[in-house]
CSV table of C-alpha atoms in Angstrom, one decimal:
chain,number,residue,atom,x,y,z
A,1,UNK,CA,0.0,0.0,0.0
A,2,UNK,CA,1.4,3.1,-1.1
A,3,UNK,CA,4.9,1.6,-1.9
A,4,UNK,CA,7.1,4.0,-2.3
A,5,UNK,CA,5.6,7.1,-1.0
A,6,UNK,CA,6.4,8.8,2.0
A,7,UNK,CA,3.9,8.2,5.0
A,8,UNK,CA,2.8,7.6,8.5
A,9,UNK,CA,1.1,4.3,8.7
A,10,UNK,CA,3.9,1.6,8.2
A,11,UNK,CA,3.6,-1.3,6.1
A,12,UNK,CA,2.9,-3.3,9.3
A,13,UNK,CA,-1.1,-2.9,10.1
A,14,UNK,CA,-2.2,-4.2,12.9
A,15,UNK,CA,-4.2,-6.1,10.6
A,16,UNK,CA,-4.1,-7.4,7.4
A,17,UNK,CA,-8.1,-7.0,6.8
A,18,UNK,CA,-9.0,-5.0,3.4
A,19,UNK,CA,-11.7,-2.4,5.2
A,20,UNK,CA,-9.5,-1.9,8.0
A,21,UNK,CA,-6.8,-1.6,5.1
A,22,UNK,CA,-9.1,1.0,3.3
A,23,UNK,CA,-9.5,2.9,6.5
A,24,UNK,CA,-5.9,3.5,7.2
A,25,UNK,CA,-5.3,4.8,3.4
A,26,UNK,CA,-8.5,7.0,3.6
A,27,UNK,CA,-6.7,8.7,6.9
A,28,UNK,CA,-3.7,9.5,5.2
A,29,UNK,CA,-5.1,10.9,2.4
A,30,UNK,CA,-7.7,12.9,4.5
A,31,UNK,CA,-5.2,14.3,7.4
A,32,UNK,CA,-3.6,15.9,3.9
A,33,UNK,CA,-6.5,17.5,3.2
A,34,UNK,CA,-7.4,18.8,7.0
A,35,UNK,CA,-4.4,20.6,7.5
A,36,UNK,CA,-3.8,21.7,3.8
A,37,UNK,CA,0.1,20.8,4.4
A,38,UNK,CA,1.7,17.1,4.0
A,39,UNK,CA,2.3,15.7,7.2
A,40,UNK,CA,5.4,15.5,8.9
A,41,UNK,CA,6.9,12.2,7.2
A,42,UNK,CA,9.6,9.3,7.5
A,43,UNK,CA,10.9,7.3,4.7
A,44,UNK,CA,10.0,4.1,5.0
A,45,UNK,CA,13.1,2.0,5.8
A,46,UNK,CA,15.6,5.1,6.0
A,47,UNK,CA,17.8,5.2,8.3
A,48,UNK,CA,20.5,6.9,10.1
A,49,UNK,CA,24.2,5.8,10.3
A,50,UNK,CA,23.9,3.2,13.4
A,51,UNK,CA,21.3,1.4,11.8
A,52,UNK,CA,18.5,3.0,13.5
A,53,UNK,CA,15.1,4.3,12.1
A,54,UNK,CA,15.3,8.4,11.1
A,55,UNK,CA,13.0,10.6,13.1
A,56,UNK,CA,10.6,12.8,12.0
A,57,UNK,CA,12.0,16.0,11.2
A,58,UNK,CA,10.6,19.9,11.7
A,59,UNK,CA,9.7,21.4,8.5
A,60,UNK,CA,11.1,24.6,10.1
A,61,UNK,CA,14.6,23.6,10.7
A,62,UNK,CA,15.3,20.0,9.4
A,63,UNK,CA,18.1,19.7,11.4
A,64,UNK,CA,15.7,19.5,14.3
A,65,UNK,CA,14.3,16.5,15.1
A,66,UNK,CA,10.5,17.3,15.7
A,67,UNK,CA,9.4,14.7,17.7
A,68,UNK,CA,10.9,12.6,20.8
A,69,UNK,CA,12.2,9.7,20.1
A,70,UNK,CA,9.5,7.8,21.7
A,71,UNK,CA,7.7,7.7,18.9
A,72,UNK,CA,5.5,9.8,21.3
A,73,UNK,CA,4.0,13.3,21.1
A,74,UNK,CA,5.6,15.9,22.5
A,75,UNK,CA,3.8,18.8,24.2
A,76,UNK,CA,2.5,21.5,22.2
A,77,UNK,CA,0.0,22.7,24.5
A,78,UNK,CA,1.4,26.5,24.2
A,79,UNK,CA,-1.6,28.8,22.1
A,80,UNK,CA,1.9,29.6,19.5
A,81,UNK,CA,1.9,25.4,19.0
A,82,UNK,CA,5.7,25.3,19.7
A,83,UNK,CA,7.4,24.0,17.1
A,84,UNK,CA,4.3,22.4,16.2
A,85,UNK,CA,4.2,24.1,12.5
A,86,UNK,CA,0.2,22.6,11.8
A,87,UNK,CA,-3.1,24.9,13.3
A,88,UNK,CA,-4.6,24.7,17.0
A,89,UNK,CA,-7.4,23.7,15.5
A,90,UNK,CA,-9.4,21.2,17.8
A,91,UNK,CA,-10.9,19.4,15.2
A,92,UNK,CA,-10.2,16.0,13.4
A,93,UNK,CA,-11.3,14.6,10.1
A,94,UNK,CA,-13.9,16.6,9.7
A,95,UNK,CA,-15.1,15.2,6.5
A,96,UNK,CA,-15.7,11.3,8.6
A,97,UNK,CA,-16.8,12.8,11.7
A,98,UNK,CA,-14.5,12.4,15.6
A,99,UNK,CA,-16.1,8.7,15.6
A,100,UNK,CA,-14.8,7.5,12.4
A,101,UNK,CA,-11.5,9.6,13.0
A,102,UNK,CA,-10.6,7.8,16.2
A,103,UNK,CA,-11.3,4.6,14.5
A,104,UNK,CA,-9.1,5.6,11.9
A,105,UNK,CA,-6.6,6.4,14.3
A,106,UNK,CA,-6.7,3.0,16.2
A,107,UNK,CA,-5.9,1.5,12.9
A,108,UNK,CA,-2.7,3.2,12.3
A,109,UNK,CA,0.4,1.6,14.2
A,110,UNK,CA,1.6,3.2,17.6
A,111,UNK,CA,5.0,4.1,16.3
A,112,UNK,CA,3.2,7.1,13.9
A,113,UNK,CA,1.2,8.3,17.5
A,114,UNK,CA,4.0,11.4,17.4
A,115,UNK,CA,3.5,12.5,13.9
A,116,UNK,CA,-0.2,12.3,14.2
A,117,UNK,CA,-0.3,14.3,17.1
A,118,UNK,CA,1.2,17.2,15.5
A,119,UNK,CA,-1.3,17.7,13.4
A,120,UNK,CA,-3.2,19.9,15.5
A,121,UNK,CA,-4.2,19.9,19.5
A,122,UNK,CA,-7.7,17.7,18.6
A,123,UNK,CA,-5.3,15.4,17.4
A,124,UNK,CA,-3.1,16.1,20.3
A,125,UNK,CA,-5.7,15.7,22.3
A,126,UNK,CA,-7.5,12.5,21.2
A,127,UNK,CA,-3.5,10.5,20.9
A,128,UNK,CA,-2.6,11.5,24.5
A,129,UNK,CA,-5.9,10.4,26.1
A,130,UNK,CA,-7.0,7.2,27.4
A,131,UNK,CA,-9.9,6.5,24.5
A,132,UNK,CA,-7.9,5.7,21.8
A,133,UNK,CA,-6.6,3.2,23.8
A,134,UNK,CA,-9.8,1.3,25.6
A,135,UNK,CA,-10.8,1.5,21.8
A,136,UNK,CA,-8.0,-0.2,20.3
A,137,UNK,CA,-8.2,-2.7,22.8
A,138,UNK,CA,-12.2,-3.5,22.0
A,139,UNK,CA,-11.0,-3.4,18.5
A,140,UNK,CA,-8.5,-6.3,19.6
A,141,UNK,CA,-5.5,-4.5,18.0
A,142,UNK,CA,-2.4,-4.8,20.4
A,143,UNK,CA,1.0,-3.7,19.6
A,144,UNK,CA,4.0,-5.0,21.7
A,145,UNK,CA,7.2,-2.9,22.2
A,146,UNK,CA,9.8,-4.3,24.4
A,147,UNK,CA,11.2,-1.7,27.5
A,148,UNK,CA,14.6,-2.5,29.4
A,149,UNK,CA,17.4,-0.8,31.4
A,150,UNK,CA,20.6,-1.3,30.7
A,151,UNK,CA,22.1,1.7,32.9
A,152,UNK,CA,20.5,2.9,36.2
A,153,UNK,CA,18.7,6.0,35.0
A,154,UNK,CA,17.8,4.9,31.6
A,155,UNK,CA,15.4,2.9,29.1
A,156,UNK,CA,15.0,2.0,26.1
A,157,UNK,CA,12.2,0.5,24.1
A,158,UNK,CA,12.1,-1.1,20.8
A,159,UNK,CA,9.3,-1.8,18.2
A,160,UNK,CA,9.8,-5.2,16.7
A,161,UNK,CA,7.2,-3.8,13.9
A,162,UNK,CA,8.9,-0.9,12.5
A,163,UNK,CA,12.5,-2.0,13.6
A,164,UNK,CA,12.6,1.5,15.9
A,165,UNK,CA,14.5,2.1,19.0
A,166,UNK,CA,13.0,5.1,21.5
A,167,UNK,CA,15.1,7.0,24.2
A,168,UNK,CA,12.5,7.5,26.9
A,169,UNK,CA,13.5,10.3,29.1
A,170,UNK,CA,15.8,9.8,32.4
A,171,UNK,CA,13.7,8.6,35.5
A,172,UNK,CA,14.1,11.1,38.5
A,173,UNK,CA,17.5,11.2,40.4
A,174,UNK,CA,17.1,9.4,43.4
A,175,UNK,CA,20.3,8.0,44.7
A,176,UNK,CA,18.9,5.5,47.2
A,177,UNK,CA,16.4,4.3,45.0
A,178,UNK,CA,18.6,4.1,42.2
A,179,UNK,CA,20.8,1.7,44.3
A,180,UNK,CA,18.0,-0.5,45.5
A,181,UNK,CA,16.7,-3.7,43.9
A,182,UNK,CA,14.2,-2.8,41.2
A,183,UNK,CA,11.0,-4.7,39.7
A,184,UNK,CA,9.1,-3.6,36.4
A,185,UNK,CA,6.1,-4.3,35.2
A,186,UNK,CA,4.2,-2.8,31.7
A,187,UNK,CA,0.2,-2.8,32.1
A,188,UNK,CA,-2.2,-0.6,30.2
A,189,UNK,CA,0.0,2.2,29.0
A,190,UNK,CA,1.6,2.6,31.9
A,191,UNK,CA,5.5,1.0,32.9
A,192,UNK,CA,6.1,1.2,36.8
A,193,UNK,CA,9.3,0.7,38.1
A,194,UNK,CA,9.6,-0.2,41.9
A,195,UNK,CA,12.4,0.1,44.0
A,196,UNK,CA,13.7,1.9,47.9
A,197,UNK,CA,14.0,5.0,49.1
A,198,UNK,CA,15.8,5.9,52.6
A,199,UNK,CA,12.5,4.7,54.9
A,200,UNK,CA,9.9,3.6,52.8
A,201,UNK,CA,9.4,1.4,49.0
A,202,UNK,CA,9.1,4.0,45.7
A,203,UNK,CA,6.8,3.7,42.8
A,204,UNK,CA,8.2,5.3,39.5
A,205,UNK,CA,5.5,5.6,36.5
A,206,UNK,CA,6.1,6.0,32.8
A,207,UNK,CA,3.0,7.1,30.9
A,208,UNK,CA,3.2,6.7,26.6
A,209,UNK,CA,0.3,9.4,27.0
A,210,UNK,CA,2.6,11.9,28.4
A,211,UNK,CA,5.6,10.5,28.2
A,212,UNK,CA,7.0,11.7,31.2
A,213,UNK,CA,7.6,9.8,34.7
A,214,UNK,CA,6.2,10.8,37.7
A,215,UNK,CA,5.1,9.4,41.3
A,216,UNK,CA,2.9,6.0,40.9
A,217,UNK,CA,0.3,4.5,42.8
A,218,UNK,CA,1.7,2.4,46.3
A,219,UNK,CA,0.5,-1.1,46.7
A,220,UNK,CA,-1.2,-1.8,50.2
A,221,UNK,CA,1.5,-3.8,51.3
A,222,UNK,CA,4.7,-2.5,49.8
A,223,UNK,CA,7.1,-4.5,48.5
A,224,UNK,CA,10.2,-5.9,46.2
A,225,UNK,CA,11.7,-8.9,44.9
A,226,UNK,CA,8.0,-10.1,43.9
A,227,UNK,CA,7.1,-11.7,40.6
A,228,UNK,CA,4.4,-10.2,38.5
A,229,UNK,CA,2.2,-10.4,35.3
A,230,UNK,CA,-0.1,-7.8,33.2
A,231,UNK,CA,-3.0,-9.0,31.3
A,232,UNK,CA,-4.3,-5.6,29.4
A,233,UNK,CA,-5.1,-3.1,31.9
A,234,UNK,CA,-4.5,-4.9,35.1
A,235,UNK,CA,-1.8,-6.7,36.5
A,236,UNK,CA,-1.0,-9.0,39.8
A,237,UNK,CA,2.0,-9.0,42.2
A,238,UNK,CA,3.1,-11.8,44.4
A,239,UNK,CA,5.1,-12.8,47.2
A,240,UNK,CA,8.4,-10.5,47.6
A,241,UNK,CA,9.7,-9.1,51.0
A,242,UNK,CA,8.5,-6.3,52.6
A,243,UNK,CA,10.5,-2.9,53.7
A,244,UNK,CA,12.4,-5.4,56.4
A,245,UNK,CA,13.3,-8.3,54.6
A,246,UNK,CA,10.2,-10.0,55.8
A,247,UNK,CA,8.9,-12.8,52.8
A,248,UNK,CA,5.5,-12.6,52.1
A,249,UNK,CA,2.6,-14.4,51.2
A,250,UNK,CA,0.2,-11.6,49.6
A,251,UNK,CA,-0.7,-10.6,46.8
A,252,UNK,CA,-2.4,-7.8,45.1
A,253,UNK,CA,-4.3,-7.0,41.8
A,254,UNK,CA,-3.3,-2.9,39.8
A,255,UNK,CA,-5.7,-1.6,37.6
A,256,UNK,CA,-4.5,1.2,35.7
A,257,UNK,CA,-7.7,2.8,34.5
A,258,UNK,CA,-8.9,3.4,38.0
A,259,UNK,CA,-5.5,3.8,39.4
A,260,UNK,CA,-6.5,1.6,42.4
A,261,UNK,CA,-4.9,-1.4,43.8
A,262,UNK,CA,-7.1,-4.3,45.2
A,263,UNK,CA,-5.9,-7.1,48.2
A,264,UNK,CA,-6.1,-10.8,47.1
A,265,UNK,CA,-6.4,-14.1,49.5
A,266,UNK,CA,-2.8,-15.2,50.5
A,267,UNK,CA,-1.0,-17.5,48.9
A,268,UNK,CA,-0.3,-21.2,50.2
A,269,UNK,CA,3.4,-20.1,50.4
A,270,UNK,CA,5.0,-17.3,51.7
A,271,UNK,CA,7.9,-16.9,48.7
A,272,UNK,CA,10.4,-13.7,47.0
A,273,UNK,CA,12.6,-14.0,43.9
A,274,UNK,CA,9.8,-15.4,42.0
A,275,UNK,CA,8.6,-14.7,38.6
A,276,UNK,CA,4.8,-14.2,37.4
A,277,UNK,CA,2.8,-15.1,34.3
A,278,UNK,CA,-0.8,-15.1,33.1
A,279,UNK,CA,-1.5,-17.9,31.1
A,280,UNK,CA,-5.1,-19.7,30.2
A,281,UNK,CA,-6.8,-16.4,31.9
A,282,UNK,CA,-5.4,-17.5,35.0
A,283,UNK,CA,-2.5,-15.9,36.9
A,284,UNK,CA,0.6,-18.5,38.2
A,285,UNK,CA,3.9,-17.5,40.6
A,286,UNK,CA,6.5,-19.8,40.1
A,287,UNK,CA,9.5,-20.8,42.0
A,288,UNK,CA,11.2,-18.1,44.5
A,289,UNK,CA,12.6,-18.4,47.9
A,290,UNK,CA,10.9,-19.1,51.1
A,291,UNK,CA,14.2,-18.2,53.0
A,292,UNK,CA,18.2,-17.0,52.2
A,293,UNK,CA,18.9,-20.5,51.8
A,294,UNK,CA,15.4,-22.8,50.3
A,295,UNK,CA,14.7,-23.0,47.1
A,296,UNK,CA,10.8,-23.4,45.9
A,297,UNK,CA,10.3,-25.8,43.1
A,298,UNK,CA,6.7,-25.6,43.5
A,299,UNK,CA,4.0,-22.8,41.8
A,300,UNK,CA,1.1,-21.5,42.4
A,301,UNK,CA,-2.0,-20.7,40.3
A,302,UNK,CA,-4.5,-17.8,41.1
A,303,UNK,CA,-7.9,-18.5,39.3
A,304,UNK,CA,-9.4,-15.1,39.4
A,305,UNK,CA,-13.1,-15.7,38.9
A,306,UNK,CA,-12.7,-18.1,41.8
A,307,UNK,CA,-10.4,-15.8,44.3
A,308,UNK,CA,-8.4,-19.2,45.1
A,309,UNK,CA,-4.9,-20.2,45.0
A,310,UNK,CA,-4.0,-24.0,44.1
A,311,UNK,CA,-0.4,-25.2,44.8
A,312,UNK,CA,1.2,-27.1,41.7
A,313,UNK,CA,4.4,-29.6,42.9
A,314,UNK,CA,7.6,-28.9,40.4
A,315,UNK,CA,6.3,-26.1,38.0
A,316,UNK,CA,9.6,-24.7,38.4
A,317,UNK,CA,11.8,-27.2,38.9
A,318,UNK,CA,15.3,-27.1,38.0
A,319,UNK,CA,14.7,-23.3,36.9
A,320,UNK,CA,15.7,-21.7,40.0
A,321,UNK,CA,19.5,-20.7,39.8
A,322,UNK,CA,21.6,-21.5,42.8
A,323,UNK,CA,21.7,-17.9,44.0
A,324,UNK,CA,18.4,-17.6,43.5
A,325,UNK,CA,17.6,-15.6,40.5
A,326,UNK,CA,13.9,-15.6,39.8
A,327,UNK,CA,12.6,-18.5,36.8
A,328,UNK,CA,13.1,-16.4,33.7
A,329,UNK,CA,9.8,-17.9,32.0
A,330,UNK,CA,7.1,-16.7,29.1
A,331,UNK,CA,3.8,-17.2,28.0
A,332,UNK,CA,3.1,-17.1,23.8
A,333,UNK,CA,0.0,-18.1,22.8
A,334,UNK,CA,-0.8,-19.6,26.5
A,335,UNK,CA,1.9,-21.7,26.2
A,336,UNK,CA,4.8,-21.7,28.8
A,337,UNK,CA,8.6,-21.5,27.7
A,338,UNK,CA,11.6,-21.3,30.4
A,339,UNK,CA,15.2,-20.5,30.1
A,340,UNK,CA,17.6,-22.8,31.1
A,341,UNK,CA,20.2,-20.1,32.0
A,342,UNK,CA,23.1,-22.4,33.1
A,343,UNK,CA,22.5,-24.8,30.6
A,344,UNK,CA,21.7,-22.4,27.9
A,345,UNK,CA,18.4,-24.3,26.8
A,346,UNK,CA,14.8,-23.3,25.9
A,347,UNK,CA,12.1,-25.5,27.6
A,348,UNK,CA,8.7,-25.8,27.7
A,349,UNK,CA,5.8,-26.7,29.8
A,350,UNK,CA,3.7,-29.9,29.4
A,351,UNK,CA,0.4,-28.6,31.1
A,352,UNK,CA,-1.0,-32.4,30.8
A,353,UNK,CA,2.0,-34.0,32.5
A,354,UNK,CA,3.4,-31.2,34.3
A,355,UNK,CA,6.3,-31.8,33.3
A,356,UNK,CA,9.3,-29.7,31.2
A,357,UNK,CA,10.7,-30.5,27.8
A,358,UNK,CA,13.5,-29.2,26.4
A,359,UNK,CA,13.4,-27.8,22.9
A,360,UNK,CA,16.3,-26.7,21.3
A,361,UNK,CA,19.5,-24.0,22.8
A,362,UNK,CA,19.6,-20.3,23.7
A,363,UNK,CA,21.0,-17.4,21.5
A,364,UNK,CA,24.8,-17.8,21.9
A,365,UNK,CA,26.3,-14.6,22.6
A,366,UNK,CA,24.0,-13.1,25.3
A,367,UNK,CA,25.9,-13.2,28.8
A,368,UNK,CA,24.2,-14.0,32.3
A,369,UNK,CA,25.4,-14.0,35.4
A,370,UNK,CA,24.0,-16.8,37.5
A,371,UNK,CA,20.5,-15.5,35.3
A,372,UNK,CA,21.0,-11.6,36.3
A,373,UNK,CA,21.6,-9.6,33.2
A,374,UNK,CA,19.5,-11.3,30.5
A,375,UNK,CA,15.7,-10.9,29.4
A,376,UNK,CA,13.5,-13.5,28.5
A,377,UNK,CA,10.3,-12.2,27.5
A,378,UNK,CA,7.1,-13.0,25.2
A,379,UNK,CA,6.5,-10.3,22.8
A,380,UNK,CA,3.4,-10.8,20.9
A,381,UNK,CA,3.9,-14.2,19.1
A,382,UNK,CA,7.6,-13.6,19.3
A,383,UNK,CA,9.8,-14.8,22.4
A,384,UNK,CA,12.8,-12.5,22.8
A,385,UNK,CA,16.0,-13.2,24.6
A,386,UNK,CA,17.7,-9.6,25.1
A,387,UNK,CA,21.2,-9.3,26.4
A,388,UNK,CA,25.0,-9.5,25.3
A,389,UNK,CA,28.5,-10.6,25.8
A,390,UNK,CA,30.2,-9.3,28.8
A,391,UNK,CA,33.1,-6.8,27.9
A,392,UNK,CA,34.8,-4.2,30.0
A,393,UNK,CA,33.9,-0.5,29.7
A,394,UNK,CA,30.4,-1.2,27.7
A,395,UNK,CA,29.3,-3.5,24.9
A,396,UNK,CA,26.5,-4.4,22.2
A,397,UNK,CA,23.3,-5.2,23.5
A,398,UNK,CA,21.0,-7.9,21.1
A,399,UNK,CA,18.0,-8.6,20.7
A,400,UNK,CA,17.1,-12.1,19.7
A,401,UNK,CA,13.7,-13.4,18.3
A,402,UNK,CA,12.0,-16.9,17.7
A,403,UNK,CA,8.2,-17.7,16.6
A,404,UNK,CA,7.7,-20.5,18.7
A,405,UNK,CA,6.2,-23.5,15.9
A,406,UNK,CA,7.0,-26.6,14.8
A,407,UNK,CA,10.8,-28.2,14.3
A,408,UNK,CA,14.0,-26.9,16.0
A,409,UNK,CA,14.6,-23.1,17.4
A,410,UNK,CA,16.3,-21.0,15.5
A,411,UNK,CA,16.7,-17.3,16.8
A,412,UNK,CA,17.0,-14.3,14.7
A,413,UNK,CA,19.1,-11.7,16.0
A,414,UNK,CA,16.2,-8.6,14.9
A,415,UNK,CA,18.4,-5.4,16.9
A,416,UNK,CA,21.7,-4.5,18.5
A,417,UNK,CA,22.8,-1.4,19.5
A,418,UNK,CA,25.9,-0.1,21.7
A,419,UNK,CA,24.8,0.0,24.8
A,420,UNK,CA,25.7,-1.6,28.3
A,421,UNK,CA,25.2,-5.2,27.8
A,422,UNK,CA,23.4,-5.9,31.5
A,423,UNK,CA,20.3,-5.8,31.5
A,424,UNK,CA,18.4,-4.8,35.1
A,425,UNK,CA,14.8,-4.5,34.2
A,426,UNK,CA,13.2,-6.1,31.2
A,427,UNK,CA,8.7,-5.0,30.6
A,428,UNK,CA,7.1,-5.3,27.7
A,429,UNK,CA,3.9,-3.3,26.9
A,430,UNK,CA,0.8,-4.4,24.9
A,431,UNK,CA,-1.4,-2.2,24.0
């Protein structure tokens, strides 16, 4: 569609369906019309000298990059519009209507949100609210873009669709908390980062809407070194230690349209350094410590229409490392895949004989230490193993991908970038 133009929607649509296809290219066309100028544009497949994606440049000054790059819109709230160069006009398409507009917009892939929003403030408006999102997800359209930190202040994100990487700006300087252990967990369009500050546990929020951090929402009972899970909008923690080391056995469900957080009934097991999935609609903590020294090798599964836990012998057996690093496991397609850090082997869950197979190896080159420093995430249908080999003074970071299907694994090395090679905190965000 369109080949060889210049445009905003990528060749990626969130689906390949002709009227959604026809709704996409009657958006381009029309946001041409609305604001009488050509939209702020990208080449499709340019790119600068490190490999990475160009940004969207200001018509003014093309030496100015226009937009973040997030991908996300910046704010051009001011009545002058910035260095927004299109009218403050609060309209949309006018010729479709703000119904049909926003259901053009949910068609067009995230990565274009920044352009779009530049358009004019309706646009703004509409691309840095919470309805374009509630509708995409009705709509069933989710896009999944990988976050991690590979240095204390900083993240990263990457969009396995159009190949882009985004800066997101530096989290808040906080020494203490910066030196604390740190959890991360992507629900709606929100990332929270949690972590310790001198006397009590911190919440850190990234919003895409704003794309800016600020102060996020404390559970009931505070904690780290939990394991965790989104499913859309909501998302459960487990286990961890509280603000004195103590292990617990709580748990708690985040919703992040209502900004709330909600007690669940106790686990069976009290349990820290575990990892969290959803899987079958139902949420499941595996493995962890239930002191310094024990190992769990047992998991848990939360039915939520129920309110019950059910303990399940060995569903994380032989995943634990021997310092305790929490089961790097993930969920495609609501089956369950585990990385076999010291062996350097993919595995996967049997659900009828509860029991693990292996499959085939792990991406060579990535580097952990005793499991610290590696990802091993699901992204869409995609599993990704990000890390890198450990060199002095800095390194490459990779990103490795593999469709889970039939016959044996073979990863495809989809992004690398110079960056520290470590990875601390690993989310990723569907929405």
């Amino acid at each position: 569609m369109l080949e060889g133009r210049s445009c905003l929607i990528s060749r990626s649509l969130p689906s390949s369906c002709e009227q959604e296809s026809k709704w996409v290219y009657m958006t381009y066309h029309l946001l041409e019309i609305t604001s009488n100028k050509r939209p702020i544009t990208v080449e499709l497949g340019e790119q600068d000298e490190d490999g990475t994606a160009k940004r969207p440049r200001n018509p003014k000054n093309p030496d100015i990059p226009n937009l973040e790059e997030t991908g996300l819109p910046v704010d051009q709230s001011d009545s002058q519009g910035g260095d927004c160069p299109y009218p403050n006009s609060d309209s949309l398409i006018n010729q479709i209507g703000r119904d049909n507009s926003i259901n053009c917009l949910a068609r067009c892939n995230r990565v274009d949100y920044g352009a779009l929003a530049c358009l004019n403030r309706g646009f703004h408006s509409v691309i840095r609210g919470d309805e374009l999102y509630r509708l995409r997800r009705q709509m069933g359209i989710i896009e999944h873009w990988v976050y991690f930190s590979c240095n204390v202040r900083e993240w990263e994100a990457y969009d396995p669709n159009s190949g882009r990487w985004m800066t997101l700006p530096k989290m808040p300087d906080n020494e203490c908390f910066m030196c604390s252990d740190k959890e991360s967990l992507a629900v709606g369009t929100e990332l929270l980062v949690f972590g310790k500050g001198i006397r009590s546990h911190i919440v850190l929020k990234y919003s895409i809407l704003s794309n800016s951090w600020s102060t996020g929402i404390e559970m009931n009972s505070p904690r780290s070194l939990f394991g965790s899970a989104s499913l859309g909008e909501k998302a459960i923690v487990a286990g961890g230690t509280d603000f004195y080391g103590n292990i617990l056995n709580s748990a708690e469900l985040y919703d992040s349209e209502k900004q709330t957080w909600m007690t669940l009934p106790n686990m069976n097991k009290p349990r820290k350094m575990c990892s969290g999935i959803f899987m079958d609609g139902k949420f499941y903590v595996l493995g962890g410590m239930v002191s310094s020294t024990e190992l769990l090798t047992c998991g848990e599964e939360y039915d939520l229409e129920k309110g019950t836990w059910k303990v399940i012998p060995n569903m994380s057996s032989g995943l634990n490392g021997a310092r305790g690093a929490p089961p790097l496991v993930a969920v495609v397609n609501n089956e369950l895949y585990a990385a076999g850090y010291a062996e350097k082997e993919v595995k996967k869950y049997d659900k009828q004989n509860k029991s693990w197979v292996t499959l085939g190896r792990l991406p060579e080159r990535p580097d952990s230490m005793n499991g610290w420093g590696i990802a091993f995430r699901a992204c869409g249908e995609r599993l990704i193993v990000i890390g890198g080999p450990r060199v002095y003074g800095g390194g490459m970071i990779e990103l490795n991908s593999w469709i889970p299907k039939e016959g044996p694994i073979e990863w495809n090395m989809i992004a690398s970038k110079h960056s520290g090679s470590f990875v601390y905190n690993c989310a990723v965000m569907g929405c």
